[in-house]
Coordinates of C-alpha atoms in Angstrom, one line a residue:
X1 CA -35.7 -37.0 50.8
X2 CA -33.3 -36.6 47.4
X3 CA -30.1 -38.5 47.8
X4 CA -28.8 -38.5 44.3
X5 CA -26.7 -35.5 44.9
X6 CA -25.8 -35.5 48.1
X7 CA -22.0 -36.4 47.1
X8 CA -21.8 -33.8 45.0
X9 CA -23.3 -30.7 46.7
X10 CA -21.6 -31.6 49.9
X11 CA -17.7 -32.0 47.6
X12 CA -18.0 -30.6 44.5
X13 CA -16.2 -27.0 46.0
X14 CA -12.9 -28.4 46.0
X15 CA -12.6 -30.9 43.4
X16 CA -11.5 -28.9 40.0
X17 CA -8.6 -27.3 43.0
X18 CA -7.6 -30.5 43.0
X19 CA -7.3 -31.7 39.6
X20 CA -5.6 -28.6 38.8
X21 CA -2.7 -29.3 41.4
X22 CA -2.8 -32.5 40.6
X23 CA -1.3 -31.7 36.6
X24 CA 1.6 -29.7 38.1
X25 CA 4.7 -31.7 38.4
X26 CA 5.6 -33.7 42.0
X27 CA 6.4 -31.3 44.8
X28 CA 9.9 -30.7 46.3
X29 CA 9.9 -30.0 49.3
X30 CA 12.1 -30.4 52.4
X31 CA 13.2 -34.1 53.8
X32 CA 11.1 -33.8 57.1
X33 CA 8.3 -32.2 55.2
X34 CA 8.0 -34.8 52.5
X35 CA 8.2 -37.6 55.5
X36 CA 5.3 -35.9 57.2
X37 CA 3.8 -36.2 54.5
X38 CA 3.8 -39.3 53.7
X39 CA 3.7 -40.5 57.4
X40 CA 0.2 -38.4 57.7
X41 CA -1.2 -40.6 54.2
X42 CA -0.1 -43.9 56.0
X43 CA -1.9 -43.1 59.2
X44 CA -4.9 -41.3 57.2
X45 CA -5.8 -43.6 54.7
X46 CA -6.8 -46.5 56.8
X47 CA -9.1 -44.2 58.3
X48 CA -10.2 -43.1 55.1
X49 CA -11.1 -46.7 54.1
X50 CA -12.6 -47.9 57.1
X51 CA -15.4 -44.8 57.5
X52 CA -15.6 -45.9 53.4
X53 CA -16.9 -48.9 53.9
X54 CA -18.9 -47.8 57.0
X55 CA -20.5 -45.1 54.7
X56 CA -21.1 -47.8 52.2
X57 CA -22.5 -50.1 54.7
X58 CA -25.0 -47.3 56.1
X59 CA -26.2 -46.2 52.2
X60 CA -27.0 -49.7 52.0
X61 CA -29.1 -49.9 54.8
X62 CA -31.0 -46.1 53.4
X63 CA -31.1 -47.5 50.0
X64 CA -32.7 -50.7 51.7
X65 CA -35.5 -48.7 54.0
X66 CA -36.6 -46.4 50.8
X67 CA -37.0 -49.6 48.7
X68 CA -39.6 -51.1 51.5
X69 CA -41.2 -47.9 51.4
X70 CA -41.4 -47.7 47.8
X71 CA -42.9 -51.2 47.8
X72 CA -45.5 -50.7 50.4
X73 CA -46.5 -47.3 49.0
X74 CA -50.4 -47.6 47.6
X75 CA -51.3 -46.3 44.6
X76 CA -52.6 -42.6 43.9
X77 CA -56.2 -42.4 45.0
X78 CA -58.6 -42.2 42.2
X79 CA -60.0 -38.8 43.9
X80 CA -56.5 -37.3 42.8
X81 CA -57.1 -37.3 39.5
X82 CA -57.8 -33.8 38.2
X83 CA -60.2 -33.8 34.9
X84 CA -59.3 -31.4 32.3
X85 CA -62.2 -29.2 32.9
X86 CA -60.6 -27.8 36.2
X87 CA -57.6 -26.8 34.5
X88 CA -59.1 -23.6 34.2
X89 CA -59.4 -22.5 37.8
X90 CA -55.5 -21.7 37.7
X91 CA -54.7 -24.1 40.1
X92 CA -51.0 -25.5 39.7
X93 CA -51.6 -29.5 39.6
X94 CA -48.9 -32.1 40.4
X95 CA -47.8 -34.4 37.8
X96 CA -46.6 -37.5 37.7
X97 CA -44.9 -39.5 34.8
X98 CA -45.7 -43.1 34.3
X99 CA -43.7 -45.5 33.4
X100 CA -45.3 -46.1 29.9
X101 CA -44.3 -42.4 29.2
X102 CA -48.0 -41.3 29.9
X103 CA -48.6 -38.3 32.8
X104 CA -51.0 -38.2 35.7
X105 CA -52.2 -34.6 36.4
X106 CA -53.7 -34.9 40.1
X107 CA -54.3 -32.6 42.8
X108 CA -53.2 -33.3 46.5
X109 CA -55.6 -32.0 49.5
X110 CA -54.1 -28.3 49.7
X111 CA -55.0 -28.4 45.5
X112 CA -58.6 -29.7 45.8
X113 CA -59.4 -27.1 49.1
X114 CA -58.2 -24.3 46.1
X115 CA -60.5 -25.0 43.9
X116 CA -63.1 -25.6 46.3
X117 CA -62.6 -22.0 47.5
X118 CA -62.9 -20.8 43.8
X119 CA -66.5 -22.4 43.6
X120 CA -69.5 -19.9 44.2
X121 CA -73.2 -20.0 43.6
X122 CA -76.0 -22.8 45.2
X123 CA -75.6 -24.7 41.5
X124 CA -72.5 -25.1 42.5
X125 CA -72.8 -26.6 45.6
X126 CA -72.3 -30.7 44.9
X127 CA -69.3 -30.0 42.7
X128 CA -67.8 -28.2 45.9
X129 CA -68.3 -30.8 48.1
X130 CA -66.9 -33.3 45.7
X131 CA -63.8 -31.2 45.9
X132 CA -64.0 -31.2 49.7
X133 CA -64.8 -34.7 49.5
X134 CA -61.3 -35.2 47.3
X135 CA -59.4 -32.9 49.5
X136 CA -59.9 -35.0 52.7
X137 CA -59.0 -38.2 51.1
X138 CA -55.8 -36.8 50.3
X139 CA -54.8 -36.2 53.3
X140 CA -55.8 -39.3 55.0
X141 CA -53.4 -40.9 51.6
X142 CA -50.7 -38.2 53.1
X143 CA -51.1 -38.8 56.7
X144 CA -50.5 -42.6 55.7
X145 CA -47.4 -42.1 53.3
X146 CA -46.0 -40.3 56.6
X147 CA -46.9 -43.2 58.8
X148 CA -45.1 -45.7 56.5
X149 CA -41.9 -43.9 55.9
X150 CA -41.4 -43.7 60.0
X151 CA -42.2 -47.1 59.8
X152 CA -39.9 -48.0 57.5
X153 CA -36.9 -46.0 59.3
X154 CA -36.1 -43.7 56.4
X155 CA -35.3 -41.1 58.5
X156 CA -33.1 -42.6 60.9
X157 CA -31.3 -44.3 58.1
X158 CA -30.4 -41.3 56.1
X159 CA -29.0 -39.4 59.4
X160 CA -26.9 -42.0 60.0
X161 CA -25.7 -42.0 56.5
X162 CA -25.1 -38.3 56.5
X163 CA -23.3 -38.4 59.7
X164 CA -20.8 -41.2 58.2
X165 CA -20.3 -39.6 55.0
X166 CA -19.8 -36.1 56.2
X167 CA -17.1 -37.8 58.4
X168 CA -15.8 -39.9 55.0
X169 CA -15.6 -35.8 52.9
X170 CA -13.9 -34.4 55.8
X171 CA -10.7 -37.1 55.4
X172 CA -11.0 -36.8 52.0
X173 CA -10.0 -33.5 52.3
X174 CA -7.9 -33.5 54.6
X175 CA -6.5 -36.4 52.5
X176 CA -6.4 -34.2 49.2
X177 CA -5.0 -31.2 51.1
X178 CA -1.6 -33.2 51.7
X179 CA 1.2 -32.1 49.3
X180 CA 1.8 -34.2 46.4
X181 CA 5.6 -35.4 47.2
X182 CA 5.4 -38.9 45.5
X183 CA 3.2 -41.0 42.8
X184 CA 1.9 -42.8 45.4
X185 CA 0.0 -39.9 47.5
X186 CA -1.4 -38.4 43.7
X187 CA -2.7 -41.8 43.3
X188 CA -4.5 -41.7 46.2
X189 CA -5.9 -38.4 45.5
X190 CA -6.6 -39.5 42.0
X191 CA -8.8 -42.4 43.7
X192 CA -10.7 -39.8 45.8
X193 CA -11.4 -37.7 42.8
X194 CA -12.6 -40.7 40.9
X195 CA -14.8 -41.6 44.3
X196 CA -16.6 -37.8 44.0
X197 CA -17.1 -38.6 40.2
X198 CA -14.7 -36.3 38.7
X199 CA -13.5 -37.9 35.4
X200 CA -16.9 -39.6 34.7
X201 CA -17.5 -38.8 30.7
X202 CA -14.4 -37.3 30.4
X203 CA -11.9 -39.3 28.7
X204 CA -9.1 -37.0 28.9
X205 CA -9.6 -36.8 32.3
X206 CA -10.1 -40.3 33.1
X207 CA -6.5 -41.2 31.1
X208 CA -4.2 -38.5 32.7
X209 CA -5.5 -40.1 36.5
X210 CA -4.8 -43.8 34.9
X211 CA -1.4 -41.8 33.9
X212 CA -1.2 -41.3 37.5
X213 CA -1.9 -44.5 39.1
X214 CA 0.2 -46.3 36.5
X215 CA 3.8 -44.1 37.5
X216 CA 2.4 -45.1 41.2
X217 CA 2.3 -48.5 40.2
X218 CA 5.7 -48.2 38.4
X219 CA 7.3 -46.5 41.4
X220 CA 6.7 -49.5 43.6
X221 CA 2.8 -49.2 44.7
X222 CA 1.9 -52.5 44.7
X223 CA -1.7 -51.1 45.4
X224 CA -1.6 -49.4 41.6
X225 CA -0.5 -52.9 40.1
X226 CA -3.7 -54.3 40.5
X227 CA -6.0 -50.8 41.3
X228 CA -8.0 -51.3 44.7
X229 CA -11.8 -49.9 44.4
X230 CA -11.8 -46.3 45.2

């Protein structure tokens, strides 16, 4: 199961929003309004950092599973291999790149049945069952690729995960939702945005949110003087 972009699917929506409001200057708003505020930023960020870590914790434990898995995981068969002289039977082959740069083209069983079913005539007949022959050791390979990621508690690890970083976006938001009524609460944002990787390879970006941790640090955030991990 991909995990690379899980981050971003699941926030991306709301994060250029942000970064607009964000360059507007600090919002003026009533007494009581502002100290709600910044009463609702002291009781949510806590929060925010503890299902962090928890988050962090449980990606650990994924990341941890799928790297026993990867370990354990056998080779492709040699029956996967497709020769060049089946290319022909317009059959879409997988491919695989290698590290050395070179490129496996191999068939799985559902490939190897296909071409089977595109064999006719008794001359034929030996090359068929070769085909057959591939297709069922495939999915024995499959069958045991399935076997060892149960094993290995992929699964379980990655709902877990999900579950405590669906938890972690949802105070995020919440989080970034909060009017901006001093440089400490922008700063806090700021560190959110840089969490969902908005600034990355952006240098303009990535100065005006040190711009905005800096004033926080200025106004009296001792957080900002030395910046916490975001």
């Amino acid at each position: 199961m991909p995990v690379t972009t899980r981050r971003a699917f699941l926030k991306a929506g709301g994060a250029l929003g942000t970064v607009a409001a964000l360059a507007v200057p600090v919002a003026v708003l009533p007494k009581a309004d502002a100290a709600a505020a910044g009463t609702a930023l002291t009781s949510l960020w806590p929060e925010r950092m503890q299902l962090k870590a928890e988050a962090e914790r449980l990606k650990a434990i994924h990341d941890a599973a799928k790297a026993r898995y990867n370990a354990l995981k056998p080779p492709l068969p040699k029956e996967a291999r497709a020769h060049p002289a089946l290319f022909g039977y317009g059959v879409e082959w997988q491919q695989t790149r290698q590290a050395d740069g070179s490129c496996i083209i191999w068939g799985d069983g559902a490939e190897w049945r296909e071409i089977a079913a595109k064999i006719t005539g008794a001359t034929a007949a030996a090359f068929k069952a070769g085909c057959l022959r591939r297709a069922k050791v495939m999915d024995a390979y499959n069958r045991h690729l399935c076997d060892l990621w149960e094993q290995c508690g992929i699964e379980e690890a990655w709902d877990a995960w999900d579950v405590a970083d669906t938890a972690l976006a949802d105070i995020e938001r919440r989080i970034l939702a909060l009017p901006v009524t001093d440089f400490s609460v922008a700063a806090r944002q700021v560190q959110i945005l840089r969490h969902w990787g908005c600034g990355e390879d952006d240098e303009p970006l990535t100065a005006f949110f040190d711009q905005i941790e800096q004033a926080a640090a200025r106004a009296g955030d001792r957080t900002f003087a030395v910046r916490e991990t975001a």
